[in-house]
């Protein structure tokens, strides 16, 4: 089955998924965020086949999330490091971490997100930079943008009407 491309969609979620939507890609970015850079390290961490890993690393390099850097000439070996765009993916990983920890917690966590100064666990919260208010159903909603088609406008209008009735 051929994967559908989202590159012609105008939705930011679809466009982001076009670049990082495969679960292996997200796990590669997670490992890169944890400091893994070499092919064999990714393979050992993920248990992924060499062909699949090669394909996904190449796609992440092409998408601008990872950069391939040569670390050995003989034999030729490359490492994969996060680019600025790749580092900007970290809040998405943190949101997935928080979601997984809240709704599908492992018996014993293998990683914790902690405050660097105090070492205490932190509970991630998405907030609006301008107001400092939480981005949640109580404080925010989606409205159609300038390029929204009639279908999306109707979906969002229905959703917002329903949310108003539920309050």
PDB file of C-alpha atoms in Angstrom, residues 36-137:
ATOM      1  CA  UNK A  36      22.031   9.535  19.825  1.00  0.00           C
ATOM      2  CA  UNK A  37      23.757  10.434  16.553  1.00  0.00           C
ATOM      3  CA  UNK A  38      25.176   7.279  14.978  1.00  0.00           C
ATOM      4  CA  UNK A  39      23.473   4.722  12.787  1.00  0.00           C
ATOM      5  CA  UNK A  40      24.386   1.745  14.964  1.00  0.00           C
ATOM      6  CA  UNK A  41      23.147   3.560  18.087  1.00  0.00           C
ATOM      7  CA  UNK A  42      19.770   4.291  16.448  1.00  0.00           C
ATOM      8  CA  UNK A  43      19.515   0.699  15.275  1.00  0.00           C
ATOM      9  CA  UNK A  44      20.335  -0.700  18.724  1.00  0.00           C
ATOM     10  CA  UNK A  45      17.922   1.659  20.480  1.00  0.00           C
ATOM     11  CA  UNK A  46      15.019   1.045  18.106  1.00  0.00           C
ATOM     12  CA  UNK A  47      15.527  -2.514  16.888  1.00  0.00           C
ATOM     13  CA  UNK A  48      14.751  -1.287  13.356  1.00  0.00           C
ATOM     14  CA  UNK A  49      16.057  -2.969  10.208  1.00  0.00           C
ATOM     15  CA  UNK A  50      19.052  -1.297   8.523  1.00  0.00           C
ATOM     16  CA  UNK A  51      17.087  -0.661   5.307  1.00  0.00           C
ATOM     17  CA  UNK A  52      14.194   0.980   7.153  1.00  0.00           C
ATOM     18  CA  UNK A  53      16.554   3.066   9.274  1.00  0.00           C
ATOM     19  CA  UNK A  54      18.513   4.213   6.212  1.00  0.00           C
ATOM     20  CA  UNK A  55      15.285   5.234   4.470  1.00  0.00           C
ATOM     21  CA  UNK A  56      13.938   7.134   7.461  1.00  0.00           C
ATOM     22  CA  UNK A  57      17.209   8.897   8.271  1.00  0.00           C
ATOM     23  CA  UNK A  58      17.406   9.981   4.630  1.00  0.00           C
ATOM     24  CA  UNK A  59      13.840  11.306   4.746  1.00  0.00           C
ATOM     25  CA  UNK A  60      14.560  13.265   7.951  1.00  0.00           C
ATOM     26  CA  UNK A  61      17.704  14.739   6.368  1.00  0.00           C
ATOM     27  CA  UNK A  62      15.731  15.659   3.230  1.00  0.00           C
ATOM     28  CA  UNK A  63      12.995  17.253   5.376  1.00  0.00           C
ATOM     29  CA  UNK A  64      15.630  19.377   7.148  1.00  0.00           C
ATOM     30  CA  UNK A  65      15.158  17.862  10.614  1.00  0.00           C
ATOM     31  CA  UNK A  66      18.515  16.080  10.719  1.00  0.00           C
ATOM     32  CA  UNK A  67      21.890  16.915   9.213  1.00  0.00           C
ATOM     33  CA  UNK A  68      24.310  14.232   8.048  1.00  0.00           C
ATOM     34  CA  UNK A  69      27.888  14.913   9.184  1.00  0.00           C
ATOM     35  CA  UNK A  70      30.962  12.847   8.338  1.00  0.00           C
ATOM     36  CA  UNK A  71      32.847  11.759  11.472  1.00  0.00           C
ATOM     37  CA  UNK A  72      35.199   9.207   9.873  1.00  0.00           C
ATOM     38  CA  UNK A  73      36.837   9.128   6.456  1.00  0.00           C
ATOM     39  CA  UNK A  74      38.240   5.590   6.714  1.00  0.00           C
ATOM     40  CA  UNK A  75      35.931   3.884   6.752  1.00  0.00           C
ATOM     41  CA  UNK A  76      33.440   6.568   5.682  1.00  0.00           C
ATOM     42  CA  UNK A  77      30.940   7.054   8.505  1.00  0.00           C
ATOM     43  CA  UNK A  78      28.304   9.703   9.097  1.00  0.00           C
ATOM     44  CA  UNK A  79      26.411  10.832  12.141  1.00  0.00           C
ATOM     45  CA  UNK A  80      22.976  12.442  12.223  1.00  0.00           C
ATOM     46  CA  UNK A  81      22.475  15.568  14.300  1.00  0.00           C
ATOM     47  CA  UNK A  82      19.405  17.668  14.876  1.00  0.00           C
ATOM     48  CA  UNK A  83      19.095  20.850  12.854  1.00  0.00           C
ATOM     49  CA  UNK A  84      17.388  23.965  14.189  1.00  0.00           C
ATOM     50  CA  UNK A  85      14.132  22.611  12.729  1.00  0.00           C
ATOM     51  CA  UNK A  86      14.766  19.244  14.385  1.00  0.00           C
ATOM     52  CA  UNK A  87      15.376  20.925  17.743  1.00  0.00           C
ATOM     53  CA  UNK A  88      12.117  22.861  17.270  1.00  0.00           C
ATOM     54  CA  UNK A  89      10.339  19.472  17.268  1.00  0.00           C
ATOM     55  CA  UNK A  90      11.200  18.970  20.965  1.00  0.00           C
ATOM     56  CA  UNK A  91       7.952  20.522  22.290  1.00  0.00           C
ATOM     57  CA  UNK A  92       6.019  17.975  20.196  1.00  0.00           C
ATOM     58  CA  UNK A  93       8.039  15.167  21.781  1.00  0.00           C
ATOM     59  CA  UNK A  94       7.402  16.638  25.224  1.00  0.00           C
ATOM     60  CA  UNK A  95       3.658  16.801  24.482  1.00  0.00           C
ATOM     61  CA  UNK A  96       3.713  13.138  23.366  1.00  0.00           C
ATOM     62  CA  UNK A  97       5.708  12.253  26.487  1.00  0.00           C
ATOM     63  CA  UNK A  98       3.124  13.987  28.707  1.00  0.00           C
ATOM     64  CA  UNK A  99       0.203  12.395  26.845  1.00  0.00           C
ATOM     65  CA  UNK A 100       1.746   8.927  27.057  1.00  0.00           C
ATOM     66  CA  UNK A 101       2.667   9.354  30.725  1.00  0.00           C
ATOM     67  CA  UNK A 102      -0.878  10.473  31.606  1.00  0.00           C
ATOM     68  CA  UNK A 103      -2.889   8.021  29.517  1.00  0.00           C
ATOM     69  CA  UNK A 104      -0.613   5.016  28.822  1.00  0.00           C
ATOM     70  CA  UNK A 105       1.960   5.025  31.629  1.00  0.00           C
ATOM     71  CA  UNK A 106       4.544   2.262  31.697  1.00  0.00           C
ATOM     72  CA  UNK A 107       4.875   0.254  34.912  1.00  0.00           C
ATOM     73  CA  UNK A 108       8.204   1.937  35.600  1.00  0.00           C
ATOM     74  CA  UNK A 109       9.202   4.981  33.527  1.00  0.00           C
ATOM     75  CA  UNK A 110      12.580   4.724  31.801  1.00  0.00           C
ATOM     76  CA  UNK A 111      12.932   8.505  31.451  1.00  0.00           C
ATOM     77  CA  UNK A 112      11.749  11.502  33.435  1.00  0.00           C
ATOM     78  CA  UNK A 113      11.367  15.140  32.444  1.00  0.00           C
ATOM     79  CA  UNK A 114      12.814  17.221  35.282  1.00  0.00           C
ATOM     80  CA  UNK A 115      13.670  20.802  36.136  1.00  0.00           C
ATOM     81  CA  UNK A 116      17.426  21.318  35.582  1.00  0.00           C
ATOM     82  CA  UNK A 117      17.905  23.330  38.785  1.00  0.00           C
ATOM     83  CA  UNK A 118      15.820  21.406  41.299  1.00  0.00           C
ATOM     84  CA  UNK A 119      15.720  17.951  39.707  1.00  0.00           C
ATOM     85  CA  UNK A 120      11.993  17.707  40.410  1.00  0.00           C
ATOM     86  CA  UNK A 121       9.623  16.224  37.852  1.00  0.00           C
ATOM     87  CA  UNK A 122       7.877  18.765  35.664  1.00  0.00           C
ATOM     88  CA  UNK A 123       4.365  18.542  34.276  1.00  0.00           C
ATOM     89  CA  UNK A 124       4.334  20.056  30.772  1.00  0.00           C
ATOM     90  CA  UNK A 125       1.680  22.647  29.985  1.00  0.00           C
ATOM     91  CA  UNK A 126       1.122  24.327  26.632  1.00  0.00           C
ATOM     92  CA  UNK A 127       0.576  28.073  27.096  1.00  0.00           C
ATOM     93  CA  UNK A 128       0.049  31.104  24.905  1.00  0.00           C
ATOM     94  CA  UNK A 129       3.219  33.191  24.739  1.00  0.00           C
ATOM     95  CA  UNK A 130       1.315  36.516  24.645  1.00  0.00           C
ATOM     96  CA  UNK A 131      -1.104  35.914  27.539  1.00  0.00           C
ATOM     97  CA  UNK A 132       0.486  33.090  29.528  1.00  0.00           C
ATOM     98  CA  UNK A 133      -2.901  31.342  29.566  1.00  0.00           C
ATOM     99  CA  UNK A 134      -3.197  27.591  28.997  1.00  0.00           C
ATOM    100  CA  UNK A 135      -3.986  26.409  25.506  1.00  0.00           C
ATOM    101  CA  UNK A 136      -6.931  24.176  26.299  1.00  0.00           C
ATOM    102  CA  UNK A 137     -10.645  23.909  25.509  1.00  0.00           C
TER     103      UNK A 137
END
